[in-house]
Short mmCIF file of C-alpha atoms and ligand atoms in Angstrom, two decimals:
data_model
loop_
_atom_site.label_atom_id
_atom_site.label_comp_id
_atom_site.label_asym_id
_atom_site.label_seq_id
_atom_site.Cartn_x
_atom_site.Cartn_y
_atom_site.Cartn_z
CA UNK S 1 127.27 82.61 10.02
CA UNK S 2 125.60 82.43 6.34
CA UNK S 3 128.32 81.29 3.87
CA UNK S 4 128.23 83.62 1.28
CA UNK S 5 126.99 81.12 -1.18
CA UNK S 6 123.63 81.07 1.15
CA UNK S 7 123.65 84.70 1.48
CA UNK S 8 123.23 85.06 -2.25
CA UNK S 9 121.19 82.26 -3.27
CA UNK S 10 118.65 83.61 -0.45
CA UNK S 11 118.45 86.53 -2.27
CA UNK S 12 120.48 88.20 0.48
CA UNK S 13 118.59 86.86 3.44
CA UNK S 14 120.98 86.85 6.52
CA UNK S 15 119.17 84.63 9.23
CA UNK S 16 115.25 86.09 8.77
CA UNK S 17 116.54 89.75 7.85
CA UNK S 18 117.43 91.53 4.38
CA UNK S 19 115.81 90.14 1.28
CA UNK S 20 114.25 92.57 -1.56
CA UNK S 21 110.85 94.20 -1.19
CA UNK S 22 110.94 97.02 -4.07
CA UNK S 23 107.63 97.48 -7.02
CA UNK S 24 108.41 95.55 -9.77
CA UNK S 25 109.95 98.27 -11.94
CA UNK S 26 112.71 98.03 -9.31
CA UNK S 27 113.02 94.19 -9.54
CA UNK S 28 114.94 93.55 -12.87
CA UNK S 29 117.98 95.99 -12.38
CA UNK S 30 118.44 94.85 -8.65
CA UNK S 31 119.16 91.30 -10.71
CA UNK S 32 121.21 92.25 -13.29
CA UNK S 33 123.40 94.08 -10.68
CA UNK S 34 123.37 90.93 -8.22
CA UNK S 35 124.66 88.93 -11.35
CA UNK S 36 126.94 91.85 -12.48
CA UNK S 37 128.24 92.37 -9.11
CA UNK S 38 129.18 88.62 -8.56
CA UNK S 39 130.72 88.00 -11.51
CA UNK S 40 132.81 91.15 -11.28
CA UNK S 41 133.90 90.75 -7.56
CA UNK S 42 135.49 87.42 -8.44
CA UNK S 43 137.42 89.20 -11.20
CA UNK S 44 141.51 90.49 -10.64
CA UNK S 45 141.35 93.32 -12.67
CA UNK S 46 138.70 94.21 -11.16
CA UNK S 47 140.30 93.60 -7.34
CA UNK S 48 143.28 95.27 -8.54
CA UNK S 49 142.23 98.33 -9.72
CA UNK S 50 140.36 98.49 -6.33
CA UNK S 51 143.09 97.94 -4.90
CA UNK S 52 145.09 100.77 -6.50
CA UNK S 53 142.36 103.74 -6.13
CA UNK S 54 142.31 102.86 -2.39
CA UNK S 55 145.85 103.44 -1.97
CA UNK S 56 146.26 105.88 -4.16
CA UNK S 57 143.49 108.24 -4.18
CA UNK S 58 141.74 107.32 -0.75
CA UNK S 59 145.35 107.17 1.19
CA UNK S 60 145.27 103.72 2.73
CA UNK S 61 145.77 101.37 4.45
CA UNK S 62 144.57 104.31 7.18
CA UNK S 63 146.98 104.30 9.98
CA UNK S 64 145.43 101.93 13.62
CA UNK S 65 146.93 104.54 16.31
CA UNK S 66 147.27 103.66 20.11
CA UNK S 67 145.60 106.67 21.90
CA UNK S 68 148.02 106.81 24.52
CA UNK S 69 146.69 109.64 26.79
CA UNK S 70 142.65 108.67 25.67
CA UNK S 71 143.77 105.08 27.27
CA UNK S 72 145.81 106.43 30.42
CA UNK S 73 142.86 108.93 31.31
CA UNK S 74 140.41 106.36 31.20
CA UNK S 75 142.87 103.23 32.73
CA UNK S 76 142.62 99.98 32.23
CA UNK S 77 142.66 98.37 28.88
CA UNK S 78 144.62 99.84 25.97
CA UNK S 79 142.27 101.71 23.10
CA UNK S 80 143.00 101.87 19.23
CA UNK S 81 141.92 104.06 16.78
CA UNK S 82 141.29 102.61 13.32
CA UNK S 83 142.03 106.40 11.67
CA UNK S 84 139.09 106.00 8.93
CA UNK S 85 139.05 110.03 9.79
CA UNK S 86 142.13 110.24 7.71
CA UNK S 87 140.77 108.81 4.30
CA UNK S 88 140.16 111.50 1.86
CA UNK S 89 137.03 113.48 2.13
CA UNK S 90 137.23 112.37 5.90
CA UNK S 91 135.37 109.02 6.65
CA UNK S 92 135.00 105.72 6.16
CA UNK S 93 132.01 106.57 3.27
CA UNK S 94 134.38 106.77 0.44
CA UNK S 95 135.56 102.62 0.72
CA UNK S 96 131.84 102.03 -0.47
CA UNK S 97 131.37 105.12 -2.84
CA UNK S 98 134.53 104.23 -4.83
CA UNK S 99 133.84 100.00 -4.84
CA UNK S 100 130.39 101.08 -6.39
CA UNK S 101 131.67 103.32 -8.67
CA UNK S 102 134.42 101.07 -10.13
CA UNK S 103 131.52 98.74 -10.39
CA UNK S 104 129.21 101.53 -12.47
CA UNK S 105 132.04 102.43 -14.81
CA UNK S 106 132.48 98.27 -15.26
CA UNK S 107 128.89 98.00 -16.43
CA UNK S 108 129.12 100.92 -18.83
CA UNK S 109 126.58 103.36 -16.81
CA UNK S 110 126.95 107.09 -17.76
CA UNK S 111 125.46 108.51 -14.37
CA UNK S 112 125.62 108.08 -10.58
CA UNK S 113 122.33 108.83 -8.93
CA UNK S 114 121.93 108.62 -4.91
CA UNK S 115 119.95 110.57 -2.30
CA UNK S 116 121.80 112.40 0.78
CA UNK S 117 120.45 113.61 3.97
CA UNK S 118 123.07 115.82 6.09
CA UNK S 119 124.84 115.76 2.77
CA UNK S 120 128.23 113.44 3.80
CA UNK S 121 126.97 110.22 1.27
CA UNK S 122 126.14 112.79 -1.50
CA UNK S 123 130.04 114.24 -0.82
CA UNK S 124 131.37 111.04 -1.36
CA UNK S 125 129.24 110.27 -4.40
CA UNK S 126 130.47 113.56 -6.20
CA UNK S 127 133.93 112.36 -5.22
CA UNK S 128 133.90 109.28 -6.85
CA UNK S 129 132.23 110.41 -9.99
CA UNK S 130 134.45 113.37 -10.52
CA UNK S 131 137.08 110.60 -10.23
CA UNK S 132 135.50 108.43 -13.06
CA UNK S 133 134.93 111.19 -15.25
CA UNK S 134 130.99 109.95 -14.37
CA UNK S 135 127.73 111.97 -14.51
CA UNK S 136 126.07 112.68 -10.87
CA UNK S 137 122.71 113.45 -9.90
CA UNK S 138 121.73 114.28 -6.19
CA UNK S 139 118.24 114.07 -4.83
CA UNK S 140 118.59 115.99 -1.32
CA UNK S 141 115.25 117.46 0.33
CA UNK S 142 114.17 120.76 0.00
CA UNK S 143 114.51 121.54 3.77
CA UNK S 144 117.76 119.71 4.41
CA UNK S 145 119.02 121.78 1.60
CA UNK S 146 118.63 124.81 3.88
CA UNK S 147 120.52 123.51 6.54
CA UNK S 148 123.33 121.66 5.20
CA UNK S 149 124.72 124.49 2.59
CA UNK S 150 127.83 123.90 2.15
CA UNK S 151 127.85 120.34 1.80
CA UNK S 152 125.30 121.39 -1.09
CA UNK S 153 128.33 123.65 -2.35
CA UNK S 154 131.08 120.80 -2.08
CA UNK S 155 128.80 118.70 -4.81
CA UNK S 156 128.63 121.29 -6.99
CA UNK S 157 132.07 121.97 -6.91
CA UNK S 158 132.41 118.25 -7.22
CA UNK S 159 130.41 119.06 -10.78
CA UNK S 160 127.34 117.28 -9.33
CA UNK S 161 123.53 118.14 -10.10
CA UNK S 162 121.73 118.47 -6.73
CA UNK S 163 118.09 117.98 -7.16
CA UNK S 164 115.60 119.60 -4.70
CA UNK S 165 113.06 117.34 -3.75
CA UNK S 166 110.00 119.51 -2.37
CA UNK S 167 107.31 116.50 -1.31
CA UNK S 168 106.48 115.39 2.15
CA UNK S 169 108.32 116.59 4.85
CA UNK S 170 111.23 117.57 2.57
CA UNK S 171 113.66 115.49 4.39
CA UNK S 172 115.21 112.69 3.57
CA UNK S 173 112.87 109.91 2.95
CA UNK S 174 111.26 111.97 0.44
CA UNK S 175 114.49 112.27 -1.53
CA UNK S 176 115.30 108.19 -1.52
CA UNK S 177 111.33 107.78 -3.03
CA UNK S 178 112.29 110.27 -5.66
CA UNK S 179 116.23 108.55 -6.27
CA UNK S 180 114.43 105.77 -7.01
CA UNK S 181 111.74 107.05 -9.54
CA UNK S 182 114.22 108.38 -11.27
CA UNK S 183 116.72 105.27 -11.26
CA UNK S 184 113.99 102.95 -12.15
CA UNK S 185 113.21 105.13 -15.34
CA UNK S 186 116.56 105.34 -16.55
CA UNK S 187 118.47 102.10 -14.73
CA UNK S 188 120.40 101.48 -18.56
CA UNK S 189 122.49 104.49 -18.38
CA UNK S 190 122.57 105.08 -14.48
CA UNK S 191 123.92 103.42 -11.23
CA UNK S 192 122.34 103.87 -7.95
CA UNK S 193 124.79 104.55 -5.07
CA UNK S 194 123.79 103.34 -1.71
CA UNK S 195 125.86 104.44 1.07
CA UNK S 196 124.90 101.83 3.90
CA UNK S 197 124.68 98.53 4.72
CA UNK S 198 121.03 99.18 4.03
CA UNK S 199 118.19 98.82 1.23
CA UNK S 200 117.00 95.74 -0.60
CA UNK S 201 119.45 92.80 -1.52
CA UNK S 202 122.63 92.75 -3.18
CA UNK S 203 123.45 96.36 -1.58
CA UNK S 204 123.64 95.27 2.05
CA UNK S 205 126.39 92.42 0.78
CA UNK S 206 127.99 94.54 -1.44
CA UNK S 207 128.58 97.46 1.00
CA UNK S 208 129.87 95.23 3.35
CA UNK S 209 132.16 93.89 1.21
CA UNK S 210 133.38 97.10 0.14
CA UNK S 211 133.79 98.60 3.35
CA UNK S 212 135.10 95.38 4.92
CA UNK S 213 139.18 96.90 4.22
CA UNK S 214 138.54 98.11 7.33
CA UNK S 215 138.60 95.23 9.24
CA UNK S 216 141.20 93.51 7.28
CA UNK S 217 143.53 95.92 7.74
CA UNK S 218 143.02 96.54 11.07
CA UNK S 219 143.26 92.33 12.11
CA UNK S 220 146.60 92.91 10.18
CA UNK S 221 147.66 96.07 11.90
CA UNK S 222 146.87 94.84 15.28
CA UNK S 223 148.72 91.43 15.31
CA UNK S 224 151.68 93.20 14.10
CA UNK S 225 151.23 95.88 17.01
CA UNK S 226 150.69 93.77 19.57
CA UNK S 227 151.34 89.87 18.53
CA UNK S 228 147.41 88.76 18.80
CA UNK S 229 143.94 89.96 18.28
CA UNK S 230 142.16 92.34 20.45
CA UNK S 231 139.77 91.50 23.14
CA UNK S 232 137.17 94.41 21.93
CA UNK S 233 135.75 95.89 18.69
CA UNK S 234 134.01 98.98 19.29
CA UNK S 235 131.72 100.61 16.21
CA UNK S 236 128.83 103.40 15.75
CA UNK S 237 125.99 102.02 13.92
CA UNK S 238 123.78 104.06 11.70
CA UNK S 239 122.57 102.16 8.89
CA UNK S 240 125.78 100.01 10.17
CA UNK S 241 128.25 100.42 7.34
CA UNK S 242 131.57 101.16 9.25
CA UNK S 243 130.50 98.99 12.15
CA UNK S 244 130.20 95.59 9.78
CA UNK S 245 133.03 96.49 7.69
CA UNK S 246 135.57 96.68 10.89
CA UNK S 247 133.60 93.43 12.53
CA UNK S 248 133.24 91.11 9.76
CA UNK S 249 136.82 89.89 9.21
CA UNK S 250 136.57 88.80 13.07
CA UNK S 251 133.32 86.89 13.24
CA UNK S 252 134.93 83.91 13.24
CA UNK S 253 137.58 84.67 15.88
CA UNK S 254 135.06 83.85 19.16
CA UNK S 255 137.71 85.37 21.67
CA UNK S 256 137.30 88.53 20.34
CA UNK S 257 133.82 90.72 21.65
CA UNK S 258 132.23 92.66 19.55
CA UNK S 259 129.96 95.86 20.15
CA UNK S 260 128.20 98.01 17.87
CA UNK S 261 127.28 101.42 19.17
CA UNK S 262 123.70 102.97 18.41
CA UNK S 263 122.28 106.49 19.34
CA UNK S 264 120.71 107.08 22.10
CA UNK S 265 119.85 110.46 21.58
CA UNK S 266 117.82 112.55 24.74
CA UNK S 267 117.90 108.38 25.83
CA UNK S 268 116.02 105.44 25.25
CA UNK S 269 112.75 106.24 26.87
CA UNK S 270 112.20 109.63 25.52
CA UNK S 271 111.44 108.54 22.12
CA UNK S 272 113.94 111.03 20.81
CA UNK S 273 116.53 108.39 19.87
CA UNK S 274 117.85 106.19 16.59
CA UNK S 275 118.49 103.02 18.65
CA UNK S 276 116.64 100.32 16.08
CA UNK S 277 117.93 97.19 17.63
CA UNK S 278 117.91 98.28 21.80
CA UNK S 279 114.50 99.27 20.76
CA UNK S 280 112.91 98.39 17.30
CA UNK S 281 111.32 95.52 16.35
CA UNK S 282 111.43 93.46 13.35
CA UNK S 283 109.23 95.51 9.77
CA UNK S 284 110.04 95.86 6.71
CA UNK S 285 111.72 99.44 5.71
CA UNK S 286 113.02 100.91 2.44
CA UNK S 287 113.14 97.10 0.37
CA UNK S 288 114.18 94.75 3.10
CA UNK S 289 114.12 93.54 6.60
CA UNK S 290 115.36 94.36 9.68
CA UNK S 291 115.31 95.97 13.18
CA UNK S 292 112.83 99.11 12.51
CA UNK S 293 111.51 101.86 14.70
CA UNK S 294 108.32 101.87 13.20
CA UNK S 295 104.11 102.61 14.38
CA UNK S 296 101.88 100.06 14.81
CA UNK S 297 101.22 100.71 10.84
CA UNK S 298 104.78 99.48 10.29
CA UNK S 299 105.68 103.21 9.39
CA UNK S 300 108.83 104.11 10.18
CA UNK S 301 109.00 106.50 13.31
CA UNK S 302 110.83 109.79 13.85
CA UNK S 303 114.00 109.20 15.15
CA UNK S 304 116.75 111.62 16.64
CA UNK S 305 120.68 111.88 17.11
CA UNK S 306 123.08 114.66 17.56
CA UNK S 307 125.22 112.87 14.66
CA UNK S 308 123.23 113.57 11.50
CA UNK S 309 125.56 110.19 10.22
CA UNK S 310 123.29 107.97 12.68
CA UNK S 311 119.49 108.81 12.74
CA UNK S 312 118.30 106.48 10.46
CA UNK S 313 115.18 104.24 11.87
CA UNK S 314 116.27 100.97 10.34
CA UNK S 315 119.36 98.96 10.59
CA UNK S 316 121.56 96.88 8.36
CA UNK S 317 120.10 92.99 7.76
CA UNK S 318 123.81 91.60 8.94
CA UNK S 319 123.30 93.52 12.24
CA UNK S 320 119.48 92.53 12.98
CA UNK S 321 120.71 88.76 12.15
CA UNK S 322 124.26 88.89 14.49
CA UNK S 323 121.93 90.30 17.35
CA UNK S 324 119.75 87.60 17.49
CA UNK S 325 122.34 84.91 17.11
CA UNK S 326 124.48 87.04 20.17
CA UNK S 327 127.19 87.32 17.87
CA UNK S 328 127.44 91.12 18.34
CA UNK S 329 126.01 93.09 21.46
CA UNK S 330 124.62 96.43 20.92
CA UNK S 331 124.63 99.29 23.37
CA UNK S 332 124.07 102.58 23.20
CA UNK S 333 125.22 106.15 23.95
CA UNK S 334 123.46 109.69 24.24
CA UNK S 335 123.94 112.88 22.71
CA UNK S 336 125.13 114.40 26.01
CA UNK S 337 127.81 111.62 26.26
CA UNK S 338 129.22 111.84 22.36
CA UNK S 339 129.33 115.24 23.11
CA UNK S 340 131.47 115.44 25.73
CA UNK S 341 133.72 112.80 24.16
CA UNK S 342 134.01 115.19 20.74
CA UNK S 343 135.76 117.73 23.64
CA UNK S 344 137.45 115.26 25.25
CA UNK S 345 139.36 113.26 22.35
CA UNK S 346 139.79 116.67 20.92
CA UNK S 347 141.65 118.00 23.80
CA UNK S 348 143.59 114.57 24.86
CA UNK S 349 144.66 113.72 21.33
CA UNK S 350 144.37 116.36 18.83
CA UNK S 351 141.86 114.36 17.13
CA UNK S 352 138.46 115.91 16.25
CA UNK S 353 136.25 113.06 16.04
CA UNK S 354 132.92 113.20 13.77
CA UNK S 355 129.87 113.21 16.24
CA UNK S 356 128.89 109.62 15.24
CA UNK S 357 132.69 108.27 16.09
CA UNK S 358 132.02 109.78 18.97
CA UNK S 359 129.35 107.06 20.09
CA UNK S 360 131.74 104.95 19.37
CA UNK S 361 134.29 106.23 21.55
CA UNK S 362 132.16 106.99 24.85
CA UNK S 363 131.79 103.61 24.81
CA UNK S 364 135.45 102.74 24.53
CA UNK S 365 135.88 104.70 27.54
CA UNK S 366 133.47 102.90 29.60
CA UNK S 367 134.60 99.53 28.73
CA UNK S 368 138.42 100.44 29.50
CA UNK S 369 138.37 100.81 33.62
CA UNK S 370 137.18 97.58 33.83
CA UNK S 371 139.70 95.86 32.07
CA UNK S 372 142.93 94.97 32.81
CA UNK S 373 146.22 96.72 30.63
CA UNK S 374 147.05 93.55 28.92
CA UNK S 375 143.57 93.90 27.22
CA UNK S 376 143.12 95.82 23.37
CA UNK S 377 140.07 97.37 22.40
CA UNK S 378 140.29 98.80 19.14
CA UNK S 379 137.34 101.31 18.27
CA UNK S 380 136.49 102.37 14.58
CA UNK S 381 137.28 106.27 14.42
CA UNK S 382 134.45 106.53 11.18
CA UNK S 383 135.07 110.05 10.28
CA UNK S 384 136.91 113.92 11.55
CA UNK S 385 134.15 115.91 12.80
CA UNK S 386 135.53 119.16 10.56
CA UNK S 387 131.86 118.52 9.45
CA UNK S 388 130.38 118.86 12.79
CA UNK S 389 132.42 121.70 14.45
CA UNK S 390 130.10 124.62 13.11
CA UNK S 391 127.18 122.86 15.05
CA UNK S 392 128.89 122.13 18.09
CA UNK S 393 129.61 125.98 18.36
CA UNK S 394 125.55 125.91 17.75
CA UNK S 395 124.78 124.14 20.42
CA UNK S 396 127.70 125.73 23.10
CA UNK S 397 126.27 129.75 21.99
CA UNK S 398 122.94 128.58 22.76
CA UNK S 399 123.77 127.50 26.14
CA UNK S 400 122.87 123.83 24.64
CA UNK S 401 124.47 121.25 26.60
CA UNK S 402 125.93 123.13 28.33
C1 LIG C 1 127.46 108.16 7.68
C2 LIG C 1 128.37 108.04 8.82
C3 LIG C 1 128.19 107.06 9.84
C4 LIG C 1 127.00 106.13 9.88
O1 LIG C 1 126.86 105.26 8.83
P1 LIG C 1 127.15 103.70 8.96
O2 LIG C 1 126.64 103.15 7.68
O3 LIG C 1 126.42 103.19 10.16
O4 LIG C 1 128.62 103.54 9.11
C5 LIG C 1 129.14 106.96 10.85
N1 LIG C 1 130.19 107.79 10.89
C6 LIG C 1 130.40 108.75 9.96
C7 LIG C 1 131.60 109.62 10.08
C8 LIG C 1 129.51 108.91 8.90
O5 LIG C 1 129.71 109.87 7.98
#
């Protein structure tokens, strides 16, 4: 593993992946906040106050809960959920959305600016910058406007601007090109929010960071529980924010096996999937390196899941680099399977999961049989699926999956 000392003097380079490809007008802020963010991170006031929003306004340490009847229905090994549903505004988004506002308010910015895509990042952003009395400006395409109204309500509640962006497809690559346009013109009074483990270097570190409470918590929780570490980590991986922040307090601990969850989709050969490491190769997408679904052009291709969370066609750089060095296996589950799992945890536990946690969940379940009772596998529970249920009923009236 890169010591952190390497990770930053690279310029963020984990093994070959990461770095920072942006145009030059891009360049000079992405410094200052490298050198910002160090400087602060180090800083106990800084830690501390970190500290105290996450108890106090996010609710944790979230609670790690045996699923009792999820682990006797599938037999075998015993399955944790690390409850990340249970923070407020209902996933794991707002560890990373608070850290990087704290951070904003630090270096005297006025405004928050990120894009969203189903809408849960831009949530989180509003959140936070409600919070810190902060402005917030929300580039969200045109035609993901249409479909993800409410969530377009809850920011403006929130007292957040949401932007239309009409160019390209409408979506949401068109909204990160004009984020960006607009950060890079006005980077001395705003802060640009990033809500993965994603996007040119420091923000892949940084996130990580961030969102690594997770996994601390969780080590902590689990030796209490059950007097040692767990034989299994189970994630979903999107841009791979929740997956790294559960996993990185246990690289080090080599007993422990680690699996990060991608999505399938229809499945891997029908080209209607988001898995970027089972079956990208390495390109450059949106300012750094990585696993990429991409055309022999290096464009990035269309990619599909049935958790708006996970169809993103790159991957984090920490992920690409702990898949090479076999660190971290990566499998993946369909839309059919996380499906049937958002019934089935639903109906065992009382837990709606989100559709992405779901991923991560299914593959829990397939893991368990095989191993005996003495065995833990905790899996990170990213988000409720509140968000999700309206689709769900979608997909059942339609005679969908069915
Ligand atoms: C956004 C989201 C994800 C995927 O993002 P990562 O950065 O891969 O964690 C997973 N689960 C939920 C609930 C989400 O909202």
């Amino acid at each position: 593993m890169a010591t952190r000392k390497e990770e930053m003097a690279g310029e963020g380079y984990f093994g070959n992946y990461g770095g920072r490809f942006v145009p030059p007008p891009l360049e000079k802020p992405l410094q200052e906040l490298t050198t910002a963010y160090e400087n602060l991170r180090g800083e106990t006031t800084f830690q501390r106050e970190l500290a105290h929003h996450m108890k106090h306004f996010v609710g944790r340490p979230s609670p790690l809960y045996f699923a009792e009847k999820l682990s006797e229905y599938a037999g075998g090994a015993r399955i944790f959920l690390k409850r990340e549903d249970l923070n407020h505004t209902g996933s794991h988004k707002i560890n990373n959305a608070l850290g990087q506002a704290l951070l904003a308010r630090e270096l005297g910015k006025k405004r928050l600016i990120a894009e969203t895509g189903a809408g849960q990042h831009g949530v989180a952003t509003a959140t936070v910058a409600s919070f810190f009395d902060l402005e917030c400006t929300i580039f969200m395409g045109a035609e993901d406007i249409q479909r993800q109204e409410m969530n377009v309500f809850r920011m403006e509640l929130l007292g957040a601007e949401v932007i239309p962006v009409e160019t390209g497809t409408r979506t949401l690559k068109d909204a990160v090109d004009a984020a960006l346009e607009t950060y890079a013109g006005d980077y001395d009074r705003s802060f640009y929010l990033l809500g993965s483990a994603v996007g040119p270097h420091p923000y892949p570190t940084m996130v990580r960071d961030f969102q690594s409470i997770i996994g601390q918590e969780a080590r902590e929780q689990i030796i209490k529980r059950t007097g040692g570490l767990p034989a299994y980590l189970v994630a979903c991986v999107g841009g791979g924010s929740n997956a790294i922040g559960l996993f990185h307090p246990f690289l080090e601990d080599r007993e422990v096996e680690i699996i990060g969850v991608e999505p399938a989709g229809s499945g891997l050969d029908s080209n209607r999937h988001a898995a970027s490491i089972s079956r990208g190769s390495p390109g450059i997408i949106h300012g750094f390196k990585c696993y990429t679904l991409q055309d022999e052009q290096g464009e990035p291709l269309p990619v599909h899941s049935i958790a708006p969370g996970l169809d993103y066609p790159g991957v984090g750089p920490e992920h690409s680099y702990l898949k090479d060095t076999g660190r971290i296996s990566y499998e993946s589950i369909t839309d059919r399977e996380a499906l049937d799992i958002f019934h089935l945890l639903s109906k065992k536990e009382g837990i709606i999961p989100a559709l992405e946690s779901a991923h991560a969940v299914a593959l829990a379940l397939k893991l368990a049989p095989g191993l005996p009772p003495e065995k833990n596998i905790i899996v990170n529970l990213s988000g409720r699926g509140d968000k999700d249920v309206a689709q769900v009923a979608r997909y059942q009236s339609q005679g969908l999956f069915s």
